[in-house]
């Protein structure tokens, strides 16, 4: 559920995603080298913390090699350090899990991607709209259904974050989230492109999964996606509390919450199958490796998942998107909830992977155009992502001939964040004139 124009900005939103627009052309594929420069990775991760991020932790893989690292603090009051294996709310990365569940059902013949949603949930989307919107349109965000986030946190429309605290322990039924999304202005006609990212699509997808399996979504996804992928520290929470070691998760909301407040304890029913998953960076790499390697769905389903359409500036498939970096195309998702942001990307063959998490969100200021202004964290974060996946990429070289800081900055990708967009649009902030 995550559109700031830079990755860090994107990470600074709630339940959204990451895309990239490059100034350098992409090469044919990911790098052939199987070595990981641990010193370079360590320095780049430290740079994110030094730019102002409280805590950041990451896992990187290249073939059989693996590196994990962390920089900064998990708790700003005690100084407790962040560590690589910590659990994190991963926001819209949950959408890939949900899409996998539905594609498994499509493989079993229980649903058809191009069938109307009303065939399975006749009462959910009223009238002709329910007969026009297909399962595929939910999964690739071309349904035209608006986002429920502003309706779920109504104070945002008045430029206040009071709803974030008032609703901290509220349990909300997914059908209520769908109702809020359906009453929001439509973003387009069903099936039209470009599509518009909406968390409502994946709440409906979760209800559809429950209908065709006869199981609660969290039960099905645990047994048939999380366990099948061999994930050891991934789960959908049943209470507002996180299990296992985790950082505090600090939300600034573009300066409206000062100092940033910890939201690590939160009832995530408002995110449901659109963004409630908890995981680790190592588990996320394992998940995408299992998915792209054909262990969770078959080749035909993977072809469907990786068939993209333009959605909110992204090349979006079915619960997964493509990101073009200087060394090739990578697949994955990003996500953000209050106080926590995560990005997970993999080469198509699952060889080169990177997942990274942070515990301070929406630290930027918002400009007069309503778009978050670039922050040093954003540049450092983008440099880390590119350097981890493309160690020889333009703008990430070291040693003799290293480009100037300005040249490096110009070559870095701009990584928009989807999960932030509904919140950023909803937030009515009074901005002083300059």
Coordinates of C-alpha atoms in Angstrom, one line a residue:
X1 CA 0.0 0.0 0.0
X2 CA 2.9 2.9 -1.1
X3 CA 4.1 8.5 -4.9
X4 CA 7.1 10.1 -3.9
X5 CA 9.5 10.3 -6.8
X6 CA 12.5 8.9 -5.0
X7 CA 12.8 5.5 -3.4
X8 CA 13.3 6.9 0.1
X9 CA 10.2 9.1 -0.5
X10 CA 8.3 6.1 -1.7
X11 CA 9.5 4.1 1.3
X12 CA 8.1 7.0 3.4
X13 CA 4.5 6.1 2.7
X14 CA 1.9 3.5 3.8
X15 CA 1.4 0.1 2.0
X16 CA 2.9 1.2 -1.3
X17 CA 5.5 0.2 -4.0
X18 CA 8.8 1.2 -5.7
X19 CA 9.5 1.8 -9.4
X20 CA 12.5 3.3 -11.2
X21 CA 13.0 5.7 -14.0
X22 CA 16.7 5.6 -15.1
X23 CA 18.8 8.1 -16.8
X24 CA 21.3 5.4 -17.8
X25 CA 20.3 2.6 -20.3
X26 CA 19.8 -0.9 -18.9
X27 CA 22.1 -3.7 -20.0
X28 CA 21.0 -7.1 -21.1
X29 CA 20.9 -8.7 -17.7
X30 CA 22.2 -8.8 -14.2
X31 CA 25.9 -9.0 -13.6
X32 CA 27.7 -12.3 -14.2
X33 CA 30.0 -12.0 -11.1
X34 CA 29.1 -14.1 -8.1
X35 CA 31.1 -12.1 -5.6
X36 CA 29.7 -9.8 -3.0
X37 CA 31.8 -6.8 -2.0
X38 CA 31.0 -6.8 1.7
X39 CA 33.0 -3.7 2.5
X40 CA 31.1 -1.8 -0.2
X41 CA 27.8 -3.0 1.0
X42 CA 28.6 -2.2 4.6
X43 CA 29.7 1.4 3.6
X44 CA 26.6 2.0 1.5
X45 CA 24.3 0.8 4.3
X46 CA 26.2 3.0 6.8
X47 CA 25.6 5.9 4.5
X48 CA 21.9 5.5 4.7
X49 CA 22.0 5.7 8.5
X50 CA 24.5 8.6 8.3
X51 CA 22.1 10.5 6.0
X52 CA 19.5 10.5 8.8
X53 CA 17.8 7.1 8.8
X54 CA 17.3 5.7 12.3
X55 CA 17.9 2.1 11.4
X56 CA 18.3 0.1 8.2
X57 CA 19.0 -3.6 7.7
X58 CA 19.4 -5.7 4.6
X59 CA 20.2 -9.1 3.0
X60 CA 21.9 -9.5 -0.4
X61 CA 22.4 -12.7 -2.4
X62 CA 24.5 -13.5 -5.4
X63 CA 24.1 -17.1 -6.4
X64 CA 25.1 -19.1 -3.3
X65 CA 26.7 -16.2 -1.6
X66 CA 24.9 -14.2 1.1
X67 CA 25.6 -11.0 3.0
X68 CA 23.5 -9.4 5.8
X69 CA 24.1 -6.1 7.5
X70 CA 22.5 -3.5 9.6
X71 CA 23.3 0.1 10.6
X72 CA 21.7 2.4 13.2
X73 CA 19.3 1.9 16.0
X74 CA 16.2 -0.1 16.6
X75 CA 15.2 2.2 19.5
X76 CA 16.2 5.9 19.6
X77 CA 15.6 6.1 23.3
X78 CA 17.7 3.2 24.5
X79 CA 20.2 3.1 21.6
X80 CA 19.4 -0.6 21.1
X81 CA 21.1 -1.4 17.7
X82 CA 19.2 -2.7 14.7
X83 CA 20.3 -6.2 13.6
X84 CA 20.0 -8.0 10.3
X85 CA 17.5 -10.7 11.3
X86 CA 14.8 -8.4 12.7
X87 CA 11.2 -8.8 11.8
X88 CA 9.5 -6.0 9.9
X89 CA 6.0 -5.1 8.7
X90 CA 6.5 -5.3 5.0
X91 CA 3.4 -3.5 3.7
X92 CA 2.5 -4.0 0.1
X93 CA 5.0 -6.8 -0.4
X94 CA 2.1 -8.7 1.0
X95 CA 0.4 -8.3 -2.4
X96 CA 2.8 -10.7 -4.0
X97 CA 1.8 -13.4 -1.4
X98 CA -1.9 -12.8 -2.0
X99 CA -1.4 -12.9 -5.8
X100 CA 0.4 -16.2 -5.5
X101 CA -2.5 -17.6 -3.5
X102 CA -5.0 -16.7 -6.2
X103 CA -2.8 -18.0 -9.0
X104 CA -2.6 -21.3 -7.2
X105 CA -6.4 -21.4 -7.2
X106 CA -6.4 -20.5 -10.9
X107 CA -4.1 -23.5 -11.5
X108 CA -6.6 -25.7 -9.7
X109 CA -9.4 -24.4 -11.9
X110 CA -11.3 -22.8 -9.0
X111 CA -11.1 -19.3 -10.5
X112 CA -10.4 -17.8 -13.9
X113 CA -8.3 -14.6 -14.2
X114 CA -10.6 -13.1 -16.8
X115 CA -13.9 -14.0 -15.1
X116 CA -15.9 -11.2 -13.4
X117 CA -15.4 -10.8 -9.7
X118 CA -19.2 -11.1 -9.4
X119 CA -19.0 -14.7 -10.5
X120 CA -17.4 -15.5 -7.1
X121 CA -18.5 -12.6 -4.8
X122 CA -21.9 -11.5 -6.3
X123 CA -22.8 -9.2 -3.4
X124 CA -19.5 -7.4 -3.0
X125 CA -19.3 -5.0 -6.0
X126 CA -22.8 -3.7 -6.9
X127 CA -24.3 -3.5 -10.3
X128 CA -22.6 -3.5 -13.7
X129 CA -19.3 -2.6 -12.1
X130 CA -19.1 -6.0 -10.5
X131 CA -19.7 -7.7 -13.8
X132 CA -17.1 -5.6 -15.6
X133 CA -14.2 -6.0 -13.1
X134 CA -12.3 -9.2 -13.5
X135 CA -9.9 -11.0 -11.2
X136 CA -7.0 -10.0 -13.4
X137 CA -8.0 -6.3 -13.0
X138 CA -7.8 -6.6 -9.3
X139 CA -4.3 -8.1 -9.4
X140 CA -2.9 -5.6 -11.9
X141 CA -4.7 -2.5 -10.5
X142 CA -6.7 -1.8 -13.6
X143 CA -10.1 -2.2 -11.9
X144 CA -10.6 1.6 -11.5
X145 CA -11.6 1.1 -7.9
X146 CA -10.4 3.9 -5.6
X147 CA -8.3 3.5 -2.4
X148 CA -9.8 3.1 1.0
X149 CA -6.9 4.5 3.0
X150 CA -8.2 8.0 3.3
X151 CA -11.6 6.8 4.4
X152 CA -10.1 4.5 7.0
X153 CA -8.0 7.4 8.5
X154 CA -10.4 10.4 7.9
X155 CA -8.4 13.0 9.9
X156 CA -5.8 12.9 7.0
X157 CA -8.3 14.8 4.9
X158 CA -8.1 17.7 7.4
X159 CA -4.3 17.7 7.5
X160 CA -4.2 15.9 10.9
X161 CA -2.7 12.5 11.8
X162 CA -5.0 12.0 14.8
X163 CA -6.7 9.0 13.1
X164 CA -3.4 7.1 13.3
X165 CA -3.6 7.1 17.1
X166 CA -7.3 6.9 17.4
X167 CA -7.5 3.7 15.2
X168 CA -4.3 2.0 16.6
X169 CA -6.3 -0.8 18.2
X170 CA -9.4 -0.8 16.0
X171 CA -10.3 -4.1 14.3
X172 CA -11.9 -3.4 11.0
X173 CA -13.6 -6.0 8.7
X174 CA -12.3 -6.3 5.2
X175 CA -15.8 -5.7 3.7
X176 CA -15.8 -2.3 5.4
X177 CA -12.5 -1.5 3.7
X178 CA -14.0 -2.5 0.4
X179 CA -17.1 -0.3 1.1
X180 CA -14.8 2.7 1.7
X181 CA -12.9 2.0 -1.5
X182 CA -16.0 1.6 -3.6
X183 CA -17.4 4.9 -2.3
X184 CA -14.1 6.7 -3.2
X185 CA -14.0 8.3 -6.6
X186 CA -13.3 5.8 -9.4
X187 CA -9.8 6.1 -10.9
X188 CA -10.9 4.9 -14.3
X189 CA -13.1 2.5 -16.2
X190 CA -12.6 -1.2 -15.6
X191 CA -9.7 -2.5 -17.6
X192 CA -8.4 0.9 -18.8
X193 CA -4.7 1.6 -18.8
X194 CA -2.7 3.1 -17.3
X195 CA -4.1 1.6 -14.1
X196 CA -4.0 3.2 -10.7
X197 CA -2.6 1.5 -7.7
X198 CA -5.3 0.8 -5.1
X199 CA -5.1 -1.2 -1.9
X200 CA -8.8 -2.0 -2.2
X201 CA -8.0 -4.3 -5.1
X202 CA -6.0 -6.6 -2.8
X203 CA -8.6 -6.6 0.0
X204 CA -11.1 -7.8 -2.5
X205 CA -8.5 -10.4 -3.7
X206 CA -8.2 -11.6 -0.1
X207 CA -12.0 -12.0 0.2
X208 CA -12.0 -13.9 -3.1
X209 CA -9.3 -16.2 -1.8
X210 CA -11.4 -17.0 1.3
X211 CA -14.4 -17.7 -0.9
X212 CA -12.8 -20.1 -3.2
X213 CA -10.7 -22.0 -0.6
X214 CA -13.2 -22.0 2.2
X215 CA -10.4 -20.9 4.6
X216 CA -9.4 -17.7 6.3
X217 CA -6.9 -15.9 4.1
X218 CA -4.2 -15.9 6.7
X219 CA -4.6 -19.7 7.2
X220 CA -4.4 -20.4 3.4
X221 CA -1.4 -18.1 2.8
X222 CA 0.5 -19.5 5.8
X223 CA 0.1 -23.2 4.7
X224 CA 0.3 -22.8 0.9
X225 CA 2.6 -19.9 0.4
X226 CA 4.7 -19.1 3.5
X227 CA 5.3 -22.7 4.6
X228 CA 5.7 -23.9 1.0
X229 CA 8.4 -21.3 0.4
X230 CA 10.3 -22.4 3.5
X231 CA 10.0 -19.1 5.3
X232 CA 11.0 -19.3 8.9
X233 CA 10.1 -15.9 10.2
X234 CA 7.2 -14.7 8.1
X235 CA 3.6 -14.5 9.3
X236 CA 0.3 -12.6 9.2
X237 CA -0.1 -11.1 12.7
X238 CA -3.2 -12.0 14.7
X239 CA -2.7 -9.3 17.3
X240 CA -1.3 -5.7 17.3
X241 CA 2.0 -7.0 18.7
X242 CA 5.0 -8.4 16.7
X243 CA 6.6 -11.7 17.5
X244 CA 10.3 -12.0 17.7
X245 CA 13.1 -9.3 17.6
X246 CA 12.0 -6.2 15.8
X247 CA 12.8 -2.5 15.7
X248 CA 10.5 0.2 16.9
X249 CA 8.9 1.8 13.8
X250 CA 8.9 5.6 13.7
X251 CA 6.5 7.7 11.7
X252 CA 7.1 11.4 11.0
X253 CA 4.3 11.9 8.4
X254 CA 6.2 14.7 6.7
X255 CA 6.8 16.6 9.9
X256 CA 3.3 16.5 11.3
X257 CA 4.5 14.1 14.0
X258 CA 7.4 15.7 15.7
X259 CA 9.3 13.9 17.1
X260 CA 8.5 10.8 15.1
X261 CA 6.3 8.4 17.0
X262 CA 6.6 4.6 17.4
X263 CA 3.9 2.6 15.6
X264 CA 5.3 -0.9 16.0
X265 CA 2.3 -1.9 18.0
X266 CA -0.7 -1.6 15.7
X267 CA -3.8 -3.6 14.7
X268 CA -3.1 -4.4 11.0
X269 CA -6.7 -5.5 10.1
X270 CA -6.8 -2.2 8.2
X271 CA -4.2 -3.6 5.8
X272 CA -5.5 -7.2 5.6
X273 CA -4.2 -9.1 2.5
X274 CA -3.0 -5.8 0.9
X275 CA -0.3 -5.2 3.5
X276 CA -0.3 -7.0 6.8
X277 CA 2.6 -9.5 6.3
X278 CA 5.5 -9.5 8.8
X279 CA 8.9 -10.9 7.5
X280 CA 12.7 -10.6 7.5
X281 CA 14.9 -9.4 4.7
X282 CA 16.4 -12.9 4.4
X283 CA 12.9 -14.5 4.2
X284 CA 11.8 -12.1 1.5
X285 CA 14.8 -13.0 -0.7
X286 CA 13.9 -16.7 -0.1
X287 CA 10.3 -16.0 -1.0
X288 CA 11.0 -14.3 -4.3
X289 CA 13.6 -17.0 -5.2
X290 CA 11.0 -19.7 -4.6
X291 CA 8.4 -17.8 -6.6
X292 CA 10.6 -17.0 -9.6
X293 CA 12.1 -20.5 -9.5
X294 CA 8.7 -22.1 -10.0
X295 CA 8.3 -23.6 -6.5
X296 CA 5.0 -21.8 -5.7
X297 CA 3.3 -21.5 -9.1
X298 CA 3.9 -23.1 -12.5
X299 CA 5.6 -21.5 -15.5
X300 CA 2.3 -20.5 -17.1
X301 CA 1.3 -18.7 -13.9
X302 CA 4.7 -16.9 -13.7
X303 CA 4.2 -15.8 -17.3
X304 CA 0.8 -14.3 -16.3
X305 CA 2.4 -12.6 -13.2
X306 CA 5.2 -11.0 -15.2
X307 CA 3.0 -9.7 -18.0
X308 CA 3.0 -6.0 -17.1
X309 CA 0.8 -3.0 -17.7
X310 CA 1.5 0.7 -16.8
X311 CA 0.2 1.4 -13.3
X312 CA 1.0 4.6 -11.4
X313 CA 4.4 4.9 -13.1
X314 CA 5.2 1.2 -12.7
X315 CA 5.4 -1.8 -15.0
X316 CA 3.0 -3.8 -12.9
X317 CA 2.2 -7.5 -13.3
X318 CA 0.0 -9.6 -11.0
X319 CA 1.2 -8.6 -7.5
X320 CA 4.7 -8.0 -8.7
X321 CA 6.4 -5.3 -10.7
X322 CA 9.5 -4.8 -12.9
X323 CA 12.2 -2.4 -12.1
X324 CA 14.8 -1.5 -14.7
X325 CA 18.3 -0.8 -13.2
X326 CA 21.6 -0.1 -15.0
X327 CA 22.4 -3.8 -15.1
X328 CA 19.1 -5.2 -16.1
X329 CA 15.5 -5.8 -15.1
X330 CA 14.6 -6.9 -11.5
X331 CA 11.3 -8.1 -10.1
X332 CA 9.7 -7.6 -6.7
X333 CA 7.7 -5.1 -4.7
X334 CA 8.1 -2.5 -2.0
X335 CA 5.9 -1.7 0.9
X336 CA 5.3 0.7 3.7
X337 CA 3.2 1.0 6.8
X338 CA 3.3 3.5 9.5
X339 CA 6.9 3.6 10.6
X340 CA 8.3 0.8 8.4
X341 CA 9.4 0.6 4.8
X342 CA 10.8 -2.4 2.9
X343 CA 12.0 -3.2 -0.6
X344 CA 12.7 -6.6 -2.1
X345 CA 14.0 -7.1 -5.6
X346 CA 15.4 -10.1 -7.5
X347 CA 16.8 -10.9 -11.0
X348 CA 14.4 -13.0 -13.0
X349 CA 16.5 -16.1 -12.5
X350 CA 16.6 -15.4 -8.7
X351 CA 20.4 -15.2 -8.7
X352 CA 21.0 -11.6 -7.6
X353 CA 18.7 -10.4 -4.8
X354 CA 18.4 -7.6 -2.3
X355 CA 15.9 -6.9 0.4
X356 CA 16.3 -3.8 2.7
X357 CA 14.2 -2.4 5.5
X358 CA 14.1 0.9 7.4
X359 CA 12.3 2.1 10.6
X360 CA 11.7 5.8 9.9
X361 CA 9.0 6.9 7.4
X362 CA 7.9 10.1 5.7
X363 CA 10.9 12.0 7.0
X364 CA 10.8 14.4 4.0
X365 CA 9.1 17.8 3.7
X366 CA 6.3 18.2 1.2
X367 CA 6.7 20.8 -1.5
X368 CA 4.1 23.2 -2.8
X369 CA 3.2 20.8 -5.5
X370 CA 2.2 18.2 -2.9
X371 CA 5.2 16.0 -3.7
X372 CA 7.8 15.1 -1.0
X373 CA 11.0 16.9 -1.5
X374 CA 14.2 14.8 -2.0
X375 CA 16.1 14.1 1.2
X376 CA 19.7 12.9 1.6
X377 CA 18.3 9.6 2.9
X378 CA 16.6 9.1 -0.5
X379 CA 19.9 9.5 -2.4
X380 CA 21.8 7.2 -0.1
X381 CA 19.0 4.6 -0.1
X382 CA 18.8 4.6 -3.9
X383 CA 22.6 4.3 -4.1
X384 CA 22.5 1.3 -1.8
X385 CA 19.8 -0.4 -3.8
X386 CA 21.6 0.1 -7.1
X387 CA 25.0 -0.8 -5.6
X388 CA 23.7 -4.0 -4.1
X389 CA 22.0 -5.3 -7.3
X390 CA 24.4 -3.8 -9.8
X391 CA 27.9 -3.5 -8.2
X392 CA 29.5 -2.2 -11.4
X393 CA 26.6 0.1 -12.4
X394 CA 27.2 3.6 -13.5
X395 CA 27.2 6.0 -10.6
X396 CA 28.3 3.3 -8.1
X397 CA 32.0 2.9 -9.1
X398 CA 34.8 3.3 -6.6
X399 CA 38.4 4.1 -7.0
X400 CA 40.1 6.0 -9.8
X401 CA 37.7 7.8 -12.1
X402 CA 34.9 7.9 -9.5
X403 CA 32.2 10.4 -10.7
X404 CA 31.6 13.5 -8.8
X405 CA 28.8 13.4 -6.2
X406 CA 26.6 15.4 -8.5
X407 CA 27.2 13.1 -11.4
X408 CA 26.5 10.0 -9.2
X409 CA 23.2 11.6 -8.1
X410 CA 22.1 12.3 -11.6
X411 CA 22.7 8.7 -12.6
X412 CA 20.8 7.1 -9.8
X413 CA 17.2 5.9 -10.5
X414 CA 14.2 7.7 -9.2
X415 CA 12.2 5.1 -7.3
X416 CA 8.6 6.1 -6.8
X417 CA 6.7 4.6 -3.9
X418 CA 3.2 3.5 -4.4
X419 CA 2.1 2.9 -0.8
X420 CA 2.7 6.5 0.0
X421 CA 0.5 7.9 -2.7
X422 CA -3.0 7.4 -1.1
X423 CA -1.8 9.0 2.1
X424 CA 0.1 11.8 0.4
X425 CA -3.0 12.6 -1.7
X426 CA -5.3 12.4 1.3
X427 CA -3.2 14.7 3.5
X428 CA -4.3 18.3 3.3
X429 CA -1.3 20.1 4.6
X430 CA -1.2 23.9 4.9
X431 CA 2.1 24.9 3.3
X432 CA 3.6 28.3 3.9
X433 CA 4.2 30.4 0.8
X434 CA 7.7 31.2 -0.1

